PDB file of C-alpha atoms in Angstrom:
ATOM      1  CA  UNK E  25       0.242  -0.031   0.037  1.00  0.00           C
ATOM      2  CA  UNK E  26       1.673   3.587  -1.049  1.00  0.00           C
ATOM      3  CA  UNK E  27      -0.097   7.206   0.204  1.00  0.00           C
ATOM      4  CA  UNK E  28      -0.256   8.685   3.116  1.00  0.00           C
ATOM      5  CA  UNK E  29      -0.654   6.187   6.547  1.00  0.00           C
ATOM      6  CA  UNK E  30      -4.277   5.946   6.938  1.00  0.00           C
ATOM      7  CA  UNK E  31      -4.211   6.451  11.243  1.00  0.00           C
ATOM      8  CA  UNK E  32      -6.974   6.917  13.368  1.00  0.00           C
ATOM      9  CA  UNK E  33      -7.014   7.973  16.879  1.00  0.00           C
ATOM     10  CA  UNK E  34      -7.724   4.951  19.628  1.00  0.00           C
ATOM     11  CA  UNK E  35      -7.240   6.099  23.263  1.00  0.00           C
ATOM     12  CA  UNK E  36      -5.110   7.636  25.293  1.00  0.00           C
ATOM     13  CA  UNK E  37      -3.799   6.057  28.415  1.00  0.00           C
ATOM     14  CA  UNK E  38      -1.102   6.912  31.547  1.00  0.00           C
ATOM     15  CA  UNK E  39      -0.117   3.423  31.226  1.00  0.00           C
ATOM     16  CA  UNK E  40       1.344   0.714  29.313  1.00  0.00           C
ATOM     17  CA  UNK E  41      -1.720  -1.548  30.609  1.00  0.00           C
ATOM     18  CA  UNK E  42      -4.329   0.287  29.599  1.00  0.00           C
ATOM     19  CA  UNK E  43      -4.388  -0.371  26.162  1.00  0.00           C
ATOM     20  CA  UNK E  44      -5.877  -2.504  24.195  1.00  0.00           C
ATOM     21  CA  UNK E  45      -3.481  -5.430  22.587  1.00  0.00           C
ATOM     22  CA  UNK E  46      -2.300  -4.805  19.046  1.00  0.00           C
ATOM     23  CA  UNK E  47      -0.832  -7.014  16.065  1.00  0.00           C
ATOM     24  CA  UNK E  48       2.681  -4.904  16.162  1.00  0.00           C
ATOM     25  CA  UNK E  49       3.551  -1.046  16.595  1.00  0.00           C
ATOM     26  CA  UNK E  50       5.680   1.653  16.031  1.00  0.00           C
ATOM     27  CA  UNK E  51       6.470   3.797  18.969  1.00  0.00           C
ATOM     28  CA  UNK E  52       7.348   7.883  18.453  1.00  0.00           C
ATOM     29  CA  UNK E  53       9.721   9.124  20.802  1.00  0.00           C
ATOM     30  CA  UNK E  54      11.866  12.966  21.412  1.00  0.00           C
ATOM     31  CA  UNK E  55      12.264  15.600  23.349  1.00  0.00           C
ATOM     32  CA  UNK E  56       8.618  17.755  23.809  1.00  0.00           C
ATOM     33  CA  UNK E  57       9.843  20.635  20.715  1.00  0.00           C
ATOM     34  CA  UNK E  58      10.700  17.871  18.042  1.00  0.00           C
ATOM     35  CA  UNK E  59       8.056  18.367  16.302  1.00  0.00           C
ATOM     36  CA  UNK E  60       6.108  15.024  16.639  1.00  0.00           C
ATOM     37  CA  UNK E  61       2.691  15.610  16.446  1.00  0.00           C
ATOM     38  CA  UNK E  62       3.346  17.745  13.194  1.00  0.00           C
ATOM     39  CA  UNK E  63       5.094  14.997  11.583  1.00  0.00           C
ATOM     40  CA  UNK E  64       2.367  12.125  12.801  1.00  0.00           C
ATOM     41  CA  UNK E  65      -0.089  14.481  10.881  1.00  0.00           C
ATOM     42  CA  UNK E  66       2.202  14.887   7.909  1.00  0.00           C
ATOM     43  CA  UNK E  67       2.302  11.168   7.568  1.00  0.00           C
ATOM     44  CA  UNK E  68      -1.161  10.609   7.191  1.00  0.00           C
ATOM     45  CA  UNK E  69      -1.415  14.014   5.218  1.00  0.00           C
ATOM     46  CA  UNK E  70      -4.142  15.006   8.054  1.00  0.00           C
ATOM     47  CA  UNK E  71      -4.175  18.527   9.664  1.00  0.00           C
ATOM     48  CA  UNK E  72      -5.565  17.616  12.995  1.00  0.00           C
ATOM     49  CA  UNK E  73      -5.145  14.020  13.941  1.00  0.00           C
ATOM     50  CA  UNK E  74      -2.357  14.988  16.594  1.00  0.00           C
ATOM     51  CA  UNK E  75      -2.764  18.176  18.417  1.00  0.00           C
ATOM     52  CA  UNK E  76       0.085  20.272  17.398  1.00  0.00           C
ATOM     53  CA  UNK E  77       0.729  22.972  20.412  1.00  0.00           C
ATOM     54  CA  UNK E  78       2.549  25.713  20.219  1.00  0.00           C
ATOM     55  CA  UNK E  79       3.427  24.662  23.975  1.00  0.00           C
ATOM     56  CA  UNK E  80       5.839  22.095  24.346  1.00  0.00           C
ATOM     57  CA  UNK E  81       4.609  19.125  26.771  1.00  0.00           C
ATOM     58  CA  UNK E  82       1.115  19.037  26.086  1.00  0.00           C
ATOM     59  CA  UNK E  83       1.409  15.523  25.108  1.00  0.00           C
ATOM     60  CA  UNK E  84       1.020  13.657  28.552  1.00  0.00           C
ATOM     61  CA  UNK E  85       0.128  10.533  28.118  1.00  0.00           C
ATOM     62  CA  UNK E  86       0.446   7.559  25.737  1.00  0.00           C
ATOM     63  CA  UNK E  87      -1.676   8.438  22.413  1.00  0.00           C
ATOM     64  CA  UNK E  88      -2.247   5.435  20.364  1.00  0.00           C
ATOM     65  CA  UNK E  89      -3.057   5.074  16.572  1.00  0.00           C
ATOM     66  CA  UNK E  90      -4.334   2.601  14.153  1.00  0.00           C
ATOM     67  CA  UNK E  91      -2.942   1.677  11.448  1.00  0.00           C
ATOM     68  CA  UNK E  92      -4.253   1.025   7.959  1.00  0.00           C
ATOM     69  CA  UNK E  93      -7.124  -0.826   9.331  1.00  0.00           C
ATOM     70  CA  UNK E  94      -8.604  -3.805   6.782  1.00  0.00           C
ATOM     71  CA  UNK E  95     -12.010  -2.809   6.171  1.00  0.00           C
ATOM     72  CA  UNK E  96     -14.650  -3.988   8.317  1.00  0.00           C
ATOM     73  CA  UNK E  97     -12.039  -4.520  11.309  1.00  0.00           C
ATOM     74  CA  UNK E  98     -12.779  -3.358  14.276  1.00  0.00           C
ATOM     75  CA  UNK E  99      -9.125  -2.107  15.050  1.00  0.00           C
ATOM     76  CA  UNK E 100      -8.534  -4.727  18.277  1.00  0.00           C
ATOM     77  CA  UNK E 101      -5.992  -6.099  16.515  1.00  0.00           C
ATOM     78  CA  UNK E 102      -4.629  -3.795  13.994  1.00  0.00           C
ATOM     79  CA  UNK E 103      -1.081  -2.766  13.879  1.00  0.00           C
ATOM     80  CA  UNK E 104      -0.248   1.014  15.855  1.00  0.00           C
ATOM     81  CA  UNK E 105       1.325   3.812  15.981  1.00  0.00           C
ATOM     82  CA  UNK E 106       2.333   5.248  19.357  1.00  0.00           C
ATOM     83  CA  UNK E 107       3.024   8.725  20.404  1.00  0.00           C
ATOM     84  CA  UNK E 108       5.011   8.932  23.745  1.00  0.00           C
ATOM     85  CA  UNK E 109       5.275  11.878  25.477  1.00  0.00           C
ATOM     86  CA  UNK E 110       8.159  14.782  25.199  1.00  0.00           C
ATOM     87  CA  UNK E 111      11.448  14.408  27.189  1.00  0.00           C
ATOM     88  CA  UNK E 112      12.872  17.310  28.749  1.00  0.00           C
ATOM     89  CA  UNK E 113      10.306  20.097  28.891  1.00  0.00           C
ATOM     90  CA  UNK E 114      11.783  22.593  31.280  1.00  0.00           C
ATOM     91  CA  UNK E 115       8.654  23.787  32.520  1.00  0.00           C
ATOM     92  CA  UNK E 116       6.872  21.062  34.012  1.00  0.00           C
ATOM     93  CA  UNK E 117       7.588  20.104  37.434  1.00  0.00           C
ATOM     94  CA  UNK E 118      10.857  17.481  38.446  1.00  0.00           C
ATOM     95  CA  UNK E 119       7.548  15.519  40.237  1.00  0.00           C
ATOM     96  CA  UNK E 120       5.432  15.663  36.462  1.00  0.00           C
ATOM     97  CA  UNK E 121       9.013  14.870  34.874  1.00  0.00           C
ATOM     98  CA  UNK E 122       9.761  12.228  36.738  1.00  0.00           C
ATOM     99  CA  UNK E 123       6.510  10.363  36.069  1.00  0.00           C
ATOM    100  CA  UNK E 124       6.780  10.827  32.584  1.00  0.00           C
ATOM    101  CA  UNK E 125      10.446   9.375  32.462  1.00  0.00           C
ATOM    102  CA  UNK E 126       8.805   6.344  34.349  1.00  0.00           C
ATOM    103  CA  UNK E 127       5.368   5.955  32.161  1.00  0.00           C
ATOM    104  CA  UNK E 128       7.465   6.006  28.701  1.00  0.00           C
ATOM    105  CA  UNK E 129      10.570   4.072  30.212  1.00  0.00           C
ATOM    106  CA  UNK E 130       7.724   1.155  31.955  1.00  0.00           C
ATOM    107  CA  UNK E 131       6.313   1.265  28.621  1.00  0.00           C
ATOM    108  CA  UNK E 132       9.056   0.566  25.893  1.00  0.00           C
ATOM    109  CA  UNK E 133      10.424  -2.382  28.385  1.00  0.00           C
ATOM    110  CA  UNK E 134       6.976  -3.874  28.257  1.00  0.00           C
ATOM    111  CA  UNK E 135       4.935  -3.313  25.831  1.00  0.00           C
ATOM    112  CA  UNK E 136       5.000  -7.273  23.850  1.00  0.00           C
ATOM    113  CA  UNK E 137       3.815  -5.527  20.666  1.00  0.00           C
ATOM    114  CA  UNK E 138       6.772  -2.678  20.061  1.00  0.00           C
ATOM    115  CA  UNK E 139       8.860  -3.784  17.043  1.00  0.00           C
ATOM    116  CA  UNK E 140      10.404  -0.738  16.348  1.00  0.00           C
ATOM    117  CA  UNK E 141      11.462   2.824  18.261  1.00  0.00           C
ATOM    118  CA  UNK E 142      11.404   5.798  15.973  1.00  0.00           C
ATOM    119  CA  UNK E 143      13.816   8.598  18.042  1.00  0.00           C
ATOM    120  CA  UNK E 144      13.404  12.408  17.074  1.00  0.00           C
ATOM    121  CA  UNK E 145      16.234  14.321  16.366  1.00  0.00           C
ATOM    122  CA  UNK E 146      15.992  18.215  16.003  1.00  0.00           C
ATOM    123  CA  UNK E 147      17.952  18.530  12.513  1.00  0.00           C
ATOM    124  CA  UNK E 148      18.308  22.308  12.905  1.00  0.00           C
ATOM    125  CA  UNK E 149      19.981  21.876  16.434  1.00  0.00           C
ATOM    126  CA  UNK E 150      20.869  18.419  16.425  1.00  0.00           C
ATOM    127  CA  UNK E 151      21.305  16.073  18.472  1.00  0.00           C
ATOM    128  CA  UNK E 152      20.941  16.949  22.931  1.00  0.00           C
ATOM    129  CA  UNK E 153      22.762  15.111  25.677  1.00  0.00           C
ATOM    130  CA  UNK E 154      18.284  13.830  26.359  1.00  0.00           C
ATOM    131  CA  UNK E 155      18.767  12.856  23.022  1.00  0.00           C
ATOM    132  CA  UNK E 156      22.093  11.186  23.083  1.00  0.00           C
ATOM    133  CA  UNK E 157      21.098   9.551  26.488  1.00  0.00           C
ATOM    134  CA  UNK E 158      17.423   8.034  24.831  1.00  0.00           C
ATOM    135  CA  UNK E 159      19.712   6.359  22.487  1.00  0.00           C
ATOM    136  CA  UNK E 160      22.267   4.561  24.610  1.00  0.00           C
ATOM    137  CA  UNK E 161      18.806   4.005  27.079  1.00  0.00           C
ATOM    138  CA  UNK E 162      17.580   1.412  24.349  1.00  0.00           C
ATOM    139  CA  UNK E 163      21.182   0.029  22.895  1.00  0.00           C
ATOM    140  CA  UNK E 164      21.592  -0.918  26.528  1.00  0.00           C
ATOM    141  CA  UNK E 165      18.304  -2.333  26.470  1.00  0.00           C
ATOM    142  CA  UNK E 166      18.233  -3.765  23.336  1.00  0.00           C
ATOM    143  CA  UNK E 167      14.939  -2.115  21.631  1.00  0.00           C
ATOM    144  CA  UNK E 168      15.353  -1.899  18.008  1.00  0.00           C
ATOM    145  CA  UNK E 169      15.617   1.970  16.976  1.00  0.00           C
ATOM    146  CA  UNK E 170      15.576   4.557  14.093  1.00  0.00           C
ATOM    147  CA  UNK E 171      17.093   8.205  13.865  1.00  0.00           C
ATOM    148  CA  UNK E 172      14.709  10.854  12.501  1.00  0.00           C
ATOM    149  CA  UNK E 173      15.979  14.044  11.720  1.00  0.00           C
ATOM    150  CA  UNK E 174      12.473  16.432  11.280  1.00  0.00           C
ATOM    151  CA  UNK E 175      12.699  19.916  10.267  1.00  0.00           C
ATOM    152  CA  UNK E 176      15.241  18.957   7.011  1.00  0.00           C
ATOM    153  CA  UNK E 177      13.716  22.047   5.483  1.00  0.00           C
ATOM    154  CA  UNK E 178      15.539  24.300   8.788  1.00  0.00           C
ATOM    155  CA  UNK E 179      18.453  23.887   7.490  1.00  0.00           C
ATOM    156  CA  UNK E 180      20.335  25.722   4.839  1.00  0.00           C
ATOM    157  CA  UNK E 181      20.814  23.596   1.687  1.00  0.00           C
ATOM    158  CA  UNK E 182      24.642  24.694   1.888  1.00  0.00           C
ATOM    159  CA  UNK E 183      24.932  22.754   4.832  1.00  0.00           C
ATOM    160  CA  UNK E 184      23.000  19.970   4.832  1.00  0.00           C
ATOM    161  CA  UNK E 185      25.795  17.931   3.831  1.00  0.00           C
ATOM    162  CA  UNK E 186      27.786  18.710   7.326  1.00  0.00           C
ATOM    163  CA  UNK E 187      24.866  18.475   8.949  1.00  0.00           C
ATOM    164  CA  UNK E 188      24.025  15.530   8.235  1.00  0.00           C
ATOM    165  CA  UNK E 189      27.419  14.238   8.895  1.00  0.00           C
ATOM    166  CA  UNK E 190      27.813  15.844  12.321  1.00  0.00           C
ATOM    167  CA  UNK E 191      23.914  14.831  13.190  1.00  0.00           C
ATOM    168  CA  UNK E 192      24.833  11.139  12.570  1.00  0.00           C
ATOM    169  CA  UNK E 193      27.810  11.153  14.131  1.00  0.00           C
ATOM    170  CA  UNK E 194      26.241  13.229  17.366  1.00  0.00           C
ATOM    171  CA  UNK E 195      24.209   9.865  17.414  1.00  0.00           C
ATOM    172  CA  UNK E 196      27.161   7.290  17.186  1.00  0.00           C
ATOM    173  CA  UNK E 197      25.824   6.136  13.211  1.00  0.00           C
ATOM    174  CA  UNK E 198      26.212   6.264   9.843  1.00  0.00           C
ATOM    175  CA  UNK E 199      24.748   8.893   7.793  1.00  0.00           C
ATOM    176  CA  UNK E 200      23.042   6.880   5.730  1.00  0.00           C
ATOM    177  CA  UNK E 201      20.933   5.011   9.295  1.00  0.00           C
ATOM    178  CA  UNK E 202      19.338   8.579   9.667  1.00  0.00           C
ATOM    179  CA  UNK E 203      16.515   9.646   7.725  1.00  0.00           C
ATOM    180  CA  UNK E 204      15.762  12.749   6.979  1.00  0.00           C
ATOM    181  CA  UNK E 205      12.322  14.204   7.171  1.00  0.00           C
ATOM    182  CA  UNK E 206      10.731  17.894   6.737  1.00  0.00           C
ATOM    183  CA  UNK E 207       6.946  17.691   7.782  1.00  0.00           C
ATOM    184  CA  UNK E 208       6.607  20.931   6.422  1.00  0.00           C
ATOM    185  CA  UNK E 209       8.102  20.474   3.585  1.00  0.00           C
ATOM    186  CA  UNK E 210       6.766  17.117   2.895  1.00  0.00           C
ATOM    187  CA  UNK E 211      10.655  15.627   2.272  1.00  0.00           C
ATOM    188  CA  UNK E 212      11.650  12.143   3.722  1.00  0.00           C
ATOM    189  CA  UNK E 213       7.787  11.851   4.153  1.00  0.00           C
ATOM    190  CA  UNK E 214       7.254   9.019   1.331  1.00  0.00           C
ATOM    191  CA  UNK E 215      10.335   6.533   2.868  1.00  0.00           C
ATOM    192  CA  UNK E 216       9.336   7.018   5.907  1.00  0.00           C
ATOM    193  CA  UNK E 217       5.701   5.995   5.588  1.00  0.00           C
ATOM    194  CA  UNK E 218       7.371   3.056   3.753  1.00  0.00           C
ATOM    195  CA  UNK E 219       9.898   2.127   7.023  1.00  0.00           C
ATOM    196  CA  UNK E 220       6.842   2.034   8.764  1.00  0.00           C
ATOM    197  CA  UNK E 221       4.395  -0.262   6.992  1.00  0.00           C
ATOM    198  CA  UNK E 222       7.651  -2.805   7.102  1.00  0.00           C
ATOM    199  CA  UNK E 223       8.079  -2.699  10.259  1.00  0.00           C
ATOM    200  CA  UNK E 224       4.435  -2.988  10.517  1.00  0.00           C
ATOM    201  CA  UNK E 225       4.597  -6.072   7.820  1.00  0.00           C
ATOM    202  CA  UNK E 226       7.277  -7.657   9.314  1.00  0.00           C
ATOM    203  CA  UNK E 227       7.801  -7.389  13.040  1.00  0.00           C
ATOM    204  CA  UNK E 228      10.548 -10.079  13.159  1.00  0.00           C
TER     205      UNK E 228
END
């Protein structure tokens, strides 16, 4: 199947045990202002599927979407995409940040349906300490993950090749291992849609 992902909101939950079963699941994680909601909207080619806010940190729950459900399916065992709360929102209380971190960590370690973690890194500023900590944590726990660099359009064309090398190096990856996208311009969105579908179609 080509074209936009057919995403439909299912539910929000404050703990992974309250989520319905899924055939396979891809999770999207990143800093609170990296553009997660904009990217999810772009993957579905819909403006208001995931809430986009000028205030980082508004997504405080586990937000679940079905992907390309079969016609007539009730979605009970459809493949799913998980929008995780953003990390590093400075204006949230220390206690709230800790609770978000615990919720995300428990989800990532215990959600059996999880087949891929998409780590969004701001392509304009490069990986932050929080980003590299997340990548180190995923590697330490052997969790499959892919780095997606957002805001491709914000990087001047004359600096893109250098930025791609530097960003990949900062994530301890080769440049070809990073998927670059722009939700605003559509750059790389088709490729990422294909990757999401391949991960969900072949959980092994």
